[in-house]
mmCIF file of C-alpha atoms in Angstrom:
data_model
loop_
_atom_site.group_PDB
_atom_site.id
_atom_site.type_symbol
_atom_site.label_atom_id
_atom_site.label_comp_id
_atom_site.label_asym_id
_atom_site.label_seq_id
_atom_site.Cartn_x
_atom_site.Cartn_y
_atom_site.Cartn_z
ATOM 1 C CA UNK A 1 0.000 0.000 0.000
ATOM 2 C CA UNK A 2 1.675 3.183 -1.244
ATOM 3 C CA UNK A 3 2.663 5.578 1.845
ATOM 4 C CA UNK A 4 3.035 2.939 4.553
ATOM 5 C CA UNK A 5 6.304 2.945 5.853
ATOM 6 C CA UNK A 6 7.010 -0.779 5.793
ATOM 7 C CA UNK A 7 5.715 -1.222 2.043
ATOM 8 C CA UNK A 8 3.680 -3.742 2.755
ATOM 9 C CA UNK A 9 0.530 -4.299 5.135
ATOM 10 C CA UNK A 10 -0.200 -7.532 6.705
ATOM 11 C CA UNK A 11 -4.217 -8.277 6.274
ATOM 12 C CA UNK A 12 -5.684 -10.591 9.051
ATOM 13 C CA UNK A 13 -5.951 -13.376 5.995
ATOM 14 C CA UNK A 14 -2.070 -13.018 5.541
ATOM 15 C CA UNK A 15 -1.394 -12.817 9.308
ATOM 16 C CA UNK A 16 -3.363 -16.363 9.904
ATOM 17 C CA UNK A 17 -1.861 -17.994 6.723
ATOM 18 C CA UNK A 18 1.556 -17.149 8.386
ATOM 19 C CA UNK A 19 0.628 -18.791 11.629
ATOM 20 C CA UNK A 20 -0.600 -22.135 10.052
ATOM 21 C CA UNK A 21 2.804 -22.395 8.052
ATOM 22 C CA UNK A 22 4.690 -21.575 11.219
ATOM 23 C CA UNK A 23 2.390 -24.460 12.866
ATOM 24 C CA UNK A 24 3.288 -26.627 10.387
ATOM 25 C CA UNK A 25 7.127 -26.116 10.494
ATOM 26 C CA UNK A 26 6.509 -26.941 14.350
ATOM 27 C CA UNK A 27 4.918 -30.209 13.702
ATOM 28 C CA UNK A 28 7.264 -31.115 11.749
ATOM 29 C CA UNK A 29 10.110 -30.730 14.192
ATOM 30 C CA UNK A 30 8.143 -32.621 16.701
ATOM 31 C CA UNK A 31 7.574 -35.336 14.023
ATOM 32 C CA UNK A 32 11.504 -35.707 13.296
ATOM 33 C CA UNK A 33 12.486 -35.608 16.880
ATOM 34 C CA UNK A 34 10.606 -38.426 17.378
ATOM 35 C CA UNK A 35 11.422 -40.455 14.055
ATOM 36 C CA UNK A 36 14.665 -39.633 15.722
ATOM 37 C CA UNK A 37 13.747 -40.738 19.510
ATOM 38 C CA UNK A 38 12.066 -44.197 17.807
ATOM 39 C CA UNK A 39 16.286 -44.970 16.124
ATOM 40 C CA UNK A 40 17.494 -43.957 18.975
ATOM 41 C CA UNK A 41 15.873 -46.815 21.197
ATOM 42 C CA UNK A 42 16.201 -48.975 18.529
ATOM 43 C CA UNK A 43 19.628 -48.592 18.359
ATOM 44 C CA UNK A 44 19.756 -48.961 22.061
ATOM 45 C CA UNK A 45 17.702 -52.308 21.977
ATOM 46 C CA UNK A 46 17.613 -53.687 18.465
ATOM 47 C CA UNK A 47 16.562 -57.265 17.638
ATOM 48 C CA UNK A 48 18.047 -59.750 15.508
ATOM 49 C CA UNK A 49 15.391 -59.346 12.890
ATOM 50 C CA UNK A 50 15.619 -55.523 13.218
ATOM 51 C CA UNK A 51 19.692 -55.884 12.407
ATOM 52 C CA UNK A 52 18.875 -58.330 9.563
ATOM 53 C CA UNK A 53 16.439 -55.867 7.713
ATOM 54 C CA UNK A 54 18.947 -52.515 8.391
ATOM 55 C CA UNK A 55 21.527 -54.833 6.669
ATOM 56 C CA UNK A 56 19.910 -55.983 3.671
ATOM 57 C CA UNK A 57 18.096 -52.366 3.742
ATOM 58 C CA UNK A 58 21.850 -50.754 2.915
ATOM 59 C CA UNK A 59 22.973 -53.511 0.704
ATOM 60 C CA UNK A 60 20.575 -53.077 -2.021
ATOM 61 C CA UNK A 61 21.036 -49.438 -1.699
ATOM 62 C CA UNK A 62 24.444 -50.008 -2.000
ATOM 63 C CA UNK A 63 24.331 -52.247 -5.284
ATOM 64 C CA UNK A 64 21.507 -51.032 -6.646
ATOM 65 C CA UNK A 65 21.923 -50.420 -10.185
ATOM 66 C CA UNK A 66 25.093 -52.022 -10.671
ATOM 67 C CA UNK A 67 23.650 -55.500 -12.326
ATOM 68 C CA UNK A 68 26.362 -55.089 -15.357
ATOM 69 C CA UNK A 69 29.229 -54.978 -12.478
ATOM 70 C CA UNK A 70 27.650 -58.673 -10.896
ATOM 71 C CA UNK A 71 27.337 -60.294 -13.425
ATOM 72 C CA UNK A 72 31.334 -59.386 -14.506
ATOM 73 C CA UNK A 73 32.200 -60.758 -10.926
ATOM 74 C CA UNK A 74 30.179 -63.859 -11.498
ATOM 75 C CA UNK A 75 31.984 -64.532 -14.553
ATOM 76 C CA UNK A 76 35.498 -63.912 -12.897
ATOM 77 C CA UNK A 77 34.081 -66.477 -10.338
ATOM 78 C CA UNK A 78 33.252 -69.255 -12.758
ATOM 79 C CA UNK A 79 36.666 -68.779 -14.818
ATOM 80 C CA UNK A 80 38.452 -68.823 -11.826
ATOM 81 C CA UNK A 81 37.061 -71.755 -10.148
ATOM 82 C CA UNK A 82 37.431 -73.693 -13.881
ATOM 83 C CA UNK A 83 41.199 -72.510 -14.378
ATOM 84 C CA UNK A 84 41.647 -73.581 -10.980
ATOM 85 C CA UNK A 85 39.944 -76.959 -10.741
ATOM 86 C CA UNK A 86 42.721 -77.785 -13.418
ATOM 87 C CA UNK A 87 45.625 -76.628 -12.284
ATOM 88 C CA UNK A 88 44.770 -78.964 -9.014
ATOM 89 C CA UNK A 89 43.728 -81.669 -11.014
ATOM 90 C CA UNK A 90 46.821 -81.497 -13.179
ATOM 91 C CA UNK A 91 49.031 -80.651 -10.023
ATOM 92 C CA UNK A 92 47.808 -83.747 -8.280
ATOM 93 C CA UNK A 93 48.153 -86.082 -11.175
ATOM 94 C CA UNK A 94 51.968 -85.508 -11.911
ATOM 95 C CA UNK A 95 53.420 -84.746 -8.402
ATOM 96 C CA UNK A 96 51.302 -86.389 -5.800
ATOM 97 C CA UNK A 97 53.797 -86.096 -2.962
ATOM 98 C CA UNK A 98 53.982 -82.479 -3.486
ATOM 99 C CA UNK A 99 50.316 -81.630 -3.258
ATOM 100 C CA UNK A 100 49.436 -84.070 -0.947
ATOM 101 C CA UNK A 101 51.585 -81.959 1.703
ATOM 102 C CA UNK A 102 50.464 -78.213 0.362
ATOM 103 C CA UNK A 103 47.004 -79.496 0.592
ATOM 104 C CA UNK A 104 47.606 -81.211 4.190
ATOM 105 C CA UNK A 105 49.399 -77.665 5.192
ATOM 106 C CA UNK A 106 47.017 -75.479 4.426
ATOM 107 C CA UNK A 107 44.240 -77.690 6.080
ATOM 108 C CA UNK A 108 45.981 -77.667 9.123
ATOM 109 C CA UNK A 109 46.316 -73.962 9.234
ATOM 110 C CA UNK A 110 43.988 -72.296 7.722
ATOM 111 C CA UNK A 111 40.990 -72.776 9.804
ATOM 112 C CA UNK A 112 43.339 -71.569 13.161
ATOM 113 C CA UNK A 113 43.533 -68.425 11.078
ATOM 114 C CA UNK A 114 40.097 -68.366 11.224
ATOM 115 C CA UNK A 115 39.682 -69.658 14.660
ATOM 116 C CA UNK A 116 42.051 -67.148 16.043
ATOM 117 C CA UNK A 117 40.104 -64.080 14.258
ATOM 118 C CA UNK A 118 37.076 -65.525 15.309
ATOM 119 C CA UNK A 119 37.380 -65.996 18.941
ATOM 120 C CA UNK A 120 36.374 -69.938 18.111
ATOM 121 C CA UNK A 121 38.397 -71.369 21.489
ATOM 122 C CA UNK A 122 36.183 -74.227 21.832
ATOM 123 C CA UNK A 123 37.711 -75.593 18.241
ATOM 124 C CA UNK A 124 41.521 -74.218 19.026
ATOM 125 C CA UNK A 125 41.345 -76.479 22.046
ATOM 126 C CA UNK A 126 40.171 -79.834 20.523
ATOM 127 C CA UNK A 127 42.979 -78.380 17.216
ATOM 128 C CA UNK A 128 45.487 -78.109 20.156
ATOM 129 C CA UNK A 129 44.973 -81.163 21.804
ATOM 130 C CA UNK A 130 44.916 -83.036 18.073
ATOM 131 C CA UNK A 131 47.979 -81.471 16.900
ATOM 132 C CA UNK A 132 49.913 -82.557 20.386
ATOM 133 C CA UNK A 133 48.972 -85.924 19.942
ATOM 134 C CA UNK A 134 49.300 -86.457 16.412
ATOM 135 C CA UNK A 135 53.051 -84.409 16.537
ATOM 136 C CA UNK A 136 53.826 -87.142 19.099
ATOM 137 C CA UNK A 137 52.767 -90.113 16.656
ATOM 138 C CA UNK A 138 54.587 -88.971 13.596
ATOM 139 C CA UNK A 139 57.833 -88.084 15.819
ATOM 140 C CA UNK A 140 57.861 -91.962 16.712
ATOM 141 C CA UNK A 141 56.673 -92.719 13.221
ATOM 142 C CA UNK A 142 59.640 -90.887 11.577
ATOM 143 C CA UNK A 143 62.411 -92.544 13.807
ATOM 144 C CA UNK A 144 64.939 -94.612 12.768
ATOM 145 C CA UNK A 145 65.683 -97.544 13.984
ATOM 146 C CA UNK A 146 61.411 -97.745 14.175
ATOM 147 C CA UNK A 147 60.503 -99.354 17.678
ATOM 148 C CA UNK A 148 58.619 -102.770 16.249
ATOM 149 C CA UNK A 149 55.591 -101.365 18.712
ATOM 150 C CA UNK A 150 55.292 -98.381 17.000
ATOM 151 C CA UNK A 151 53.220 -99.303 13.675
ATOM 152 C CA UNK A 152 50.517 -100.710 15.806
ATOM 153 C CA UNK A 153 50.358 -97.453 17.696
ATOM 154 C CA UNK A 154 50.127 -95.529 14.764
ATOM 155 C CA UNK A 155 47.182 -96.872 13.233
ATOM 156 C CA UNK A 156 45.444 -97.390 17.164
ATOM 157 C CA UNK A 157 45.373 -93.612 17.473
ATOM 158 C CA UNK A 158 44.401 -92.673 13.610
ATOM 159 C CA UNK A 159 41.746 -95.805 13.820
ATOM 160 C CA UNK A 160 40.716 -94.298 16.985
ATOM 161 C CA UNK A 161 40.711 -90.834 15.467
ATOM 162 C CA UNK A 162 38.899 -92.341 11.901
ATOM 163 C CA UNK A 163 35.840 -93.829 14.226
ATOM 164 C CA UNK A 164 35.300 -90.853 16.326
ATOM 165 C CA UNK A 165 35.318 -88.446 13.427
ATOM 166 C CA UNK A 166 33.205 -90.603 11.521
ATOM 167 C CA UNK A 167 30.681 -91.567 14.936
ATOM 168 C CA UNK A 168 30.563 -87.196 15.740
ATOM 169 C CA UNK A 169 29.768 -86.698 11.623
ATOM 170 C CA UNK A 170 26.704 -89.243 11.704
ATOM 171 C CA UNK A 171 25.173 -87.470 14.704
ATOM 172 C CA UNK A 172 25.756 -84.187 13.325
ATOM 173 C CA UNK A 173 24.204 -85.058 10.297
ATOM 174 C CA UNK A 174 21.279 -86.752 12.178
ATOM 175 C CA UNK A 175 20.739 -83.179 14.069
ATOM 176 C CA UNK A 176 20.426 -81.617 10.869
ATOM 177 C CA UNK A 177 18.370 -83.482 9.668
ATOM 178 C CA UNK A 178 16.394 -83.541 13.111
ATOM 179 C CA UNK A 179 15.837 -79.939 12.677
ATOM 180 C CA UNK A 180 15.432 -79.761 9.120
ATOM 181 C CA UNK A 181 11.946 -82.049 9.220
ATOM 182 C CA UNK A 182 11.237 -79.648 12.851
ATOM 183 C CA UNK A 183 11.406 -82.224 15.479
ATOM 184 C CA UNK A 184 13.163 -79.767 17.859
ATOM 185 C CA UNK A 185 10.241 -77.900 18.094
ATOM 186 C CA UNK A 186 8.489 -81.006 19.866
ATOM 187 C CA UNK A 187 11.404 -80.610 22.593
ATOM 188 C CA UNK A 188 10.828 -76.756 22.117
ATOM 189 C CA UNK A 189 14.526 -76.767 21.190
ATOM 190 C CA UNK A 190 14.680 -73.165 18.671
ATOM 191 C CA UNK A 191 15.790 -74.243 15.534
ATOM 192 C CA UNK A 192 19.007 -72.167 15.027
ATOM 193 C CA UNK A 193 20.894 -73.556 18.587
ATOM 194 C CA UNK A 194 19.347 -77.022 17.117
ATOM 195 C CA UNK A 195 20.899 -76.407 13.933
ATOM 196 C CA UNK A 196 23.890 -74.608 14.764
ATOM 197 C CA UNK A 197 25.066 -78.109 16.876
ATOM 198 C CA UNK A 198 24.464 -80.120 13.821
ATOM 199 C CA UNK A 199 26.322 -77.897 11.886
ATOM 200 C CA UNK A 200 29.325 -77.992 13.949
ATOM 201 C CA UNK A 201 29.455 -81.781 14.801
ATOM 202 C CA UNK A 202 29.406 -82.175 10.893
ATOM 203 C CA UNK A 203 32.190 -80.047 10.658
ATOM 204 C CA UNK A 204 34.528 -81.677 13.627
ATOM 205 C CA UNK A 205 33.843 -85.132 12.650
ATOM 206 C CA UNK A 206 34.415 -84.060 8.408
ATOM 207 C CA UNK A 207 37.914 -81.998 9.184
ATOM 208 C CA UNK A 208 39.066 -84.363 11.883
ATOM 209 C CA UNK A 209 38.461 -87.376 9.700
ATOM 210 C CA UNK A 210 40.397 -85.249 6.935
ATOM 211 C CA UNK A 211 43.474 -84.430 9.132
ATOM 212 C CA UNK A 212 43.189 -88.125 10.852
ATOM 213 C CA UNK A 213 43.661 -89.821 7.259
ATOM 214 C CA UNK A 214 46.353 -87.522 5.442
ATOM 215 C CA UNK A 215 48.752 -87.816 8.573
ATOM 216 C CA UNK A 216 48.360 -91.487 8.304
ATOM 217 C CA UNK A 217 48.958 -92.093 4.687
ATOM 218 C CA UNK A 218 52.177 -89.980 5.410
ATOM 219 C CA UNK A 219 53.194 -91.697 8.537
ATOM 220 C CA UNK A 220 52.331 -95.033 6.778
ATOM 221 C CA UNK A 221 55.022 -94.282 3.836
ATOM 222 C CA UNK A 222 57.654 -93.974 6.494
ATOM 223 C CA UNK A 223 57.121 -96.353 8.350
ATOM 224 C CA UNK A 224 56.593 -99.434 5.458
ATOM 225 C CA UNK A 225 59.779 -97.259 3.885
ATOM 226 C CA UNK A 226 61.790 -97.600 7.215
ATOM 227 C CA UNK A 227 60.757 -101.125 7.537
ATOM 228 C CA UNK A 228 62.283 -102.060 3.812
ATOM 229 C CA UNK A 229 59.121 -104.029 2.502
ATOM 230 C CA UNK A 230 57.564 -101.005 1.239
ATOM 231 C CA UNK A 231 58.976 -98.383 -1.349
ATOM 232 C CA UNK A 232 57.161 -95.536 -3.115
ATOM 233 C CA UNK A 233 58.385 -95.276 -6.364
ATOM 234 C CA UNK A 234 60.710 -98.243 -6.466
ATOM 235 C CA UNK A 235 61.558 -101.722 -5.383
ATOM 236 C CA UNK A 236 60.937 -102.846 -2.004
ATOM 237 C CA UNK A 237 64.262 -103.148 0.349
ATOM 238 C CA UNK A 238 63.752 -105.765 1.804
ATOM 239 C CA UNK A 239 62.074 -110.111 0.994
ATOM 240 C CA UNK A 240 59.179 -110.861 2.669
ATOM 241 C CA UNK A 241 58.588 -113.935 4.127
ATOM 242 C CA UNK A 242 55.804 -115.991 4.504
ATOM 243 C CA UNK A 243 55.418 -115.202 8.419
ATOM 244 C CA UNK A 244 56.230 -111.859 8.520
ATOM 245 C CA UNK A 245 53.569 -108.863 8.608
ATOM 246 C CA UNK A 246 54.909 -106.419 5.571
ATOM 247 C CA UNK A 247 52.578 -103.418 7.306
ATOM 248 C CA UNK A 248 54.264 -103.503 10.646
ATOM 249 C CA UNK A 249 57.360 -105.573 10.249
ATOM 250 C CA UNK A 250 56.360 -108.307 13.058
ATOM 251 C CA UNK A 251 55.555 -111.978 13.043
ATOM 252 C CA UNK A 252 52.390 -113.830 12.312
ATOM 253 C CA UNK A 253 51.494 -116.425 14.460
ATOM 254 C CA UNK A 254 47.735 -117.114 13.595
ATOM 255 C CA UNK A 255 47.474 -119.170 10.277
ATOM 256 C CA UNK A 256 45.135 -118.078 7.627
ATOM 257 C CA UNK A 257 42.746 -120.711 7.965
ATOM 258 C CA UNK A 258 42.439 -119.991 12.603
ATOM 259 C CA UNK A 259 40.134 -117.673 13.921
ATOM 260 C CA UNK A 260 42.630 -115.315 16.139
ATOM 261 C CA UNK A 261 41.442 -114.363 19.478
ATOM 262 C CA UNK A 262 42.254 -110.324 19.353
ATOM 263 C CA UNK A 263 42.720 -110.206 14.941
ATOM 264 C CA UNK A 264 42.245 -112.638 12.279
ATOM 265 C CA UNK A 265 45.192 -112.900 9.459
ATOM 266 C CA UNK A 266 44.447 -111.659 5.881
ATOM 267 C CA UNK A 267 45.527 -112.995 2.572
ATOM 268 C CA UNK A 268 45.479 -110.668 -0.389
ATOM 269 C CA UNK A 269 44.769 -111.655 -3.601
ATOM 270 C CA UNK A 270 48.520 -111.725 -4.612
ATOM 271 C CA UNK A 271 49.052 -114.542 -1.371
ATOM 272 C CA UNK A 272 50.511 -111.953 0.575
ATOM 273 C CA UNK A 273 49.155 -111.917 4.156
ATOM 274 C CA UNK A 274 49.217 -109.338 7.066
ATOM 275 C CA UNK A 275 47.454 -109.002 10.367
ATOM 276 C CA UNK A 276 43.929 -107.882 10.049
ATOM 277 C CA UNK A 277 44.357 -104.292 11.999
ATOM 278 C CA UNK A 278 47.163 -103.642 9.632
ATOM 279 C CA UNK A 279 46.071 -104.363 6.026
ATOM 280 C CA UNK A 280 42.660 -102.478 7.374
ATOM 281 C CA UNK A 281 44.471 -99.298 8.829
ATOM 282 C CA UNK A 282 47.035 -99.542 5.737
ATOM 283 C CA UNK A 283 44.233 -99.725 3.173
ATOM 284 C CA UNK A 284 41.250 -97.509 5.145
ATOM 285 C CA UNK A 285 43.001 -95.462 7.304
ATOM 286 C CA UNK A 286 46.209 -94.747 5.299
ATOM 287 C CA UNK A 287 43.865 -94.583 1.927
ATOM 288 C CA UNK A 288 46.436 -97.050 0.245
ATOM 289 C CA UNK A 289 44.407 -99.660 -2.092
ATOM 290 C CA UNK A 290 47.529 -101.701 -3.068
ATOM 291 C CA UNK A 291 49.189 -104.491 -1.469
ATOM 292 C CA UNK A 292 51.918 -103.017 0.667
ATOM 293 C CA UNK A 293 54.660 -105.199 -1.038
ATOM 294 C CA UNK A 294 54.288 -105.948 -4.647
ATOM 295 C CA UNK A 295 51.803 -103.013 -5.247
ATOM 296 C CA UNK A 296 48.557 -105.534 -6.598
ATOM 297 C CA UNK A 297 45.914 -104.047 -6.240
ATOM 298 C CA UNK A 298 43.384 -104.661 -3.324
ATOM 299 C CA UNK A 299 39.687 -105.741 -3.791
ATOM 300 C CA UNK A 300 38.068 -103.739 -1.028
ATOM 301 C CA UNK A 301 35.171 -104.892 -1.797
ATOM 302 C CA UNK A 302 35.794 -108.701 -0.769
ATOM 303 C CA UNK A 303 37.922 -107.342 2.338
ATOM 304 C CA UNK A 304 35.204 -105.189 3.227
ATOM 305 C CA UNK A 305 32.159 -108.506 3.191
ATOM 306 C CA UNK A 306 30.256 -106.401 5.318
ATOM 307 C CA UNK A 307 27.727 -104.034 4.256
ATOM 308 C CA UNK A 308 27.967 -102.161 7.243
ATOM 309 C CA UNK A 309 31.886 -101.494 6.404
ATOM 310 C CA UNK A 310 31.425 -100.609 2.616
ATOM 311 C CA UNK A 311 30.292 -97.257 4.571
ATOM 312 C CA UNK A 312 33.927 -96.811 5.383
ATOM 313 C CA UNK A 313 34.901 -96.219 1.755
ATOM 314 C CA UNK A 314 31.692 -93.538 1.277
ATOM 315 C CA UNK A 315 33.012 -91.734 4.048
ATOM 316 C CA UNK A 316 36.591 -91.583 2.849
ATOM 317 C CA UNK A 317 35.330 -90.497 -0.432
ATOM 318 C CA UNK A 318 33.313 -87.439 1.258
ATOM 319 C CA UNK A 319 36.426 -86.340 3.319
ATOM 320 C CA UNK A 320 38.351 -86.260 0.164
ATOM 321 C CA UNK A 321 35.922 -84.081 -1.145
ATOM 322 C CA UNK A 322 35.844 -82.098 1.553
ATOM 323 C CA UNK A 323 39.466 -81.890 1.395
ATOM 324 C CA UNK A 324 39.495 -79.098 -1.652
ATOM 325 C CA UNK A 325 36.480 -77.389 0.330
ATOM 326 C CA UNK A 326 38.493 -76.302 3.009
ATOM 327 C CA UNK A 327 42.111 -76.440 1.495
ATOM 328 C CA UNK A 328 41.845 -74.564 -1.547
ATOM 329 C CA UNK A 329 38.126 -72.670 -1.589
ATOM 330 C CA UNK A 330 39.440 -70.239 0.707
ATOM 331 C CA UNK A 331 42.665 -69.525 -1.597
ATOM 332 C CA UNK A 332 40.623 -69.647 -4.926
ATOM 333 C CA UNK A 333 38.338 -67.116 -3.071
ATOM 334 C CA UNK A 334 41.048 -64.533 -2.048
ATOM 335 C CA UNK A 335 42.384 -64.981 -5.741
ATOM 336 C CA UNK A 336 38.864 -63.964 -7.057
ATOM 337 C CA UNK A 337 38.753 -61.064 -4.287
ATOM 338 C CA UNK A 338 42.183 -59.609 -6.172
ATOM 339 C CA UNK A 339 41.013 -60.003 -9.120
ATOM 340 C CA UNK A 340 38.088 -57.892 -8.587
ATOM 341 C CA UNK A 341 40.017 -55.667 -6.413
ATOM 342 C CA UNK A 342 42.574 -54.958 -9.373
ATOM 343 C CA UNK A 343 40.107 -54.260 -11.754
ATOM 344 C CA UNK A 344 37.953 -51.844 -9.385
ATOM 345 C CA UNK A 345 34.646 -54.493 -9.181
ATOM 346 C CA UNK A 346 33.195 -54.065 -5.724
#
């Protein structure tokens, strides 16, 4: 309005419009500071579920629209895994020895790495107490002159290791499975605790069972090597006589056609025989599948007559398998991680 002094004159319309907005702006506050207060508590007292949505809530804002950069990654994954799976393959068919004892290395120390970061101490104890006692086994294993008592020792403790690995890995399996078809709730057990014991009694009884048959098969080399009947590679030392165990060096007193009160003794198909414990440990335990002195090779089948043994073999099978799973995945897994941190994939 011309000739005011302020230029402009506030009507009673204007005046109320202006109180309304600044009502508004008010509101609002009071509507943020509590959005905020509602965080707050939930950041003071969040729940599993609340964690797992805020997670997956910032990872598909943090990927989304980067499809063409997964798929690349994917690719790098399968190549890799591929190039890799031959190179092992290869690797393991011209120098056994050699990858044999990478392979036994890293499966020794790569889950204490993991362990250690972890804070897994009920697993680094059992690892400590395994690696103390198996240490102690191949030290007598590896001596020269070998103590004639010390071949039956060997494959005692690795026998005793093989059955415990492979009794903990059936009930582990048997939890999961328990859980899986939701028994536990009947004993209003909660599924993860139910499933997180399976899980891990799979796992001890698969990597001790691993660990338990590598260390034989080496300490089984030395010790048929140290004997003389036995020679990787080459002629054995050392003629074997009718009488004489080639496994563990000692004599045979029960005849193949007795019934022995602690072990029967076992002809091979080439007429070779050994004590029962032996050829078994030698051929189950120490995964060897020839005859330990002229190299034949052994029917497992008709050694193993009962059905309830055959087992045996399926579960050496899966630890070999399970072998490369924990070996190598983690190493073919960092190598993909460079890869993709070299060419800027994230």
């Amino acid at each position: 309005v011309p000739g005011s002094r302020a230029g402009v004159v506030r009507t009673p319309a204007s005046r109320l419009s202006l109180l309304r907005i600044e009502m508004a702006v008010v509101g609002a506050e009071v509507v943020e500071m509590d959005i905020q207060e509602q965080q707050i508590d939930l950041l003071k007292f969040p729940s599993d579920e609340d964690h797992w949505r805020l997670h997956n809530a910032k990872v598909h804002a943090k990927h989304r629209g980067h499809e063409a950069m997964h798929a690349e990654m994917v690719l790098i994954l399968i190549a890799t895994l591929v190039i890799a799976q031959i190179v092992l393959v290869q690797w393991k068919q011209h120098h056994c020895r050699s990858y044999n004892l990478v392979t036994l290395l890293q499966m020794w120390l790569v889950p204490l790495y993991f362990t250690v970061k972890l804070y897994w101490w009920r697993f680094l104890s059992t690892w400590g107490m395994f690696s103390v006692v198996t240490s102690y086994v191949i030290f007598r294993a590896t001596r020269k002159p070998l103590s004639g008592r010390t071949p039956r020792m060997v494959y005692k403790w690795f026998l005793l290791i093989y059955k415990i690995s492979y009794a903990v890995g059936i009930v582990g399996y048997l939890a999961v499975m328990f859980t899986m078809f939701g028994f536990n709730l009947f004993f209003r057990i909660k599924t993860e605790d139910s499933m997180d014991f399976g899980v891990i009694l799979l796992f001890y009884g698969l990597y001790y069972g691993v660990m338990g048959r590598d260390f034989a098969e080496i300490c089984s080399d030395y010790m048929a090597s140290t004997i003389g009947f036995y020679n990787f590679g080459s002629m054995p030392s050392r003629n074997l006589s009718d009488d004489i165990c080639a496994v563990c060096g000692q004599k045979i007193f029960v005849d193949i056609s007795e019934e022995g009160i602690l072990e029967d003794t076992y002809r091979l198909s080439c007429s070779h025989v050994f004590h029962e414990f032996c050829i078994r440990g030698w051929c189950i335990v120490g995964k060897k599948q020839t005859c330990p002195y002229c190299n034949e090779k052994v029917d497992l089948k008709r050694m193993l007559s009962n059905p309830w043994e055959r087992t045996h073999v399926l579960y050496g099978q899966l630890l070999d398998w399970l072998r490369y799973l924990v070996a190598w995945q983690p190493v073919i897994i960092g190598v993909v991680q460079g890869i993709n941190y070299i060419l800027g994939l994230e």
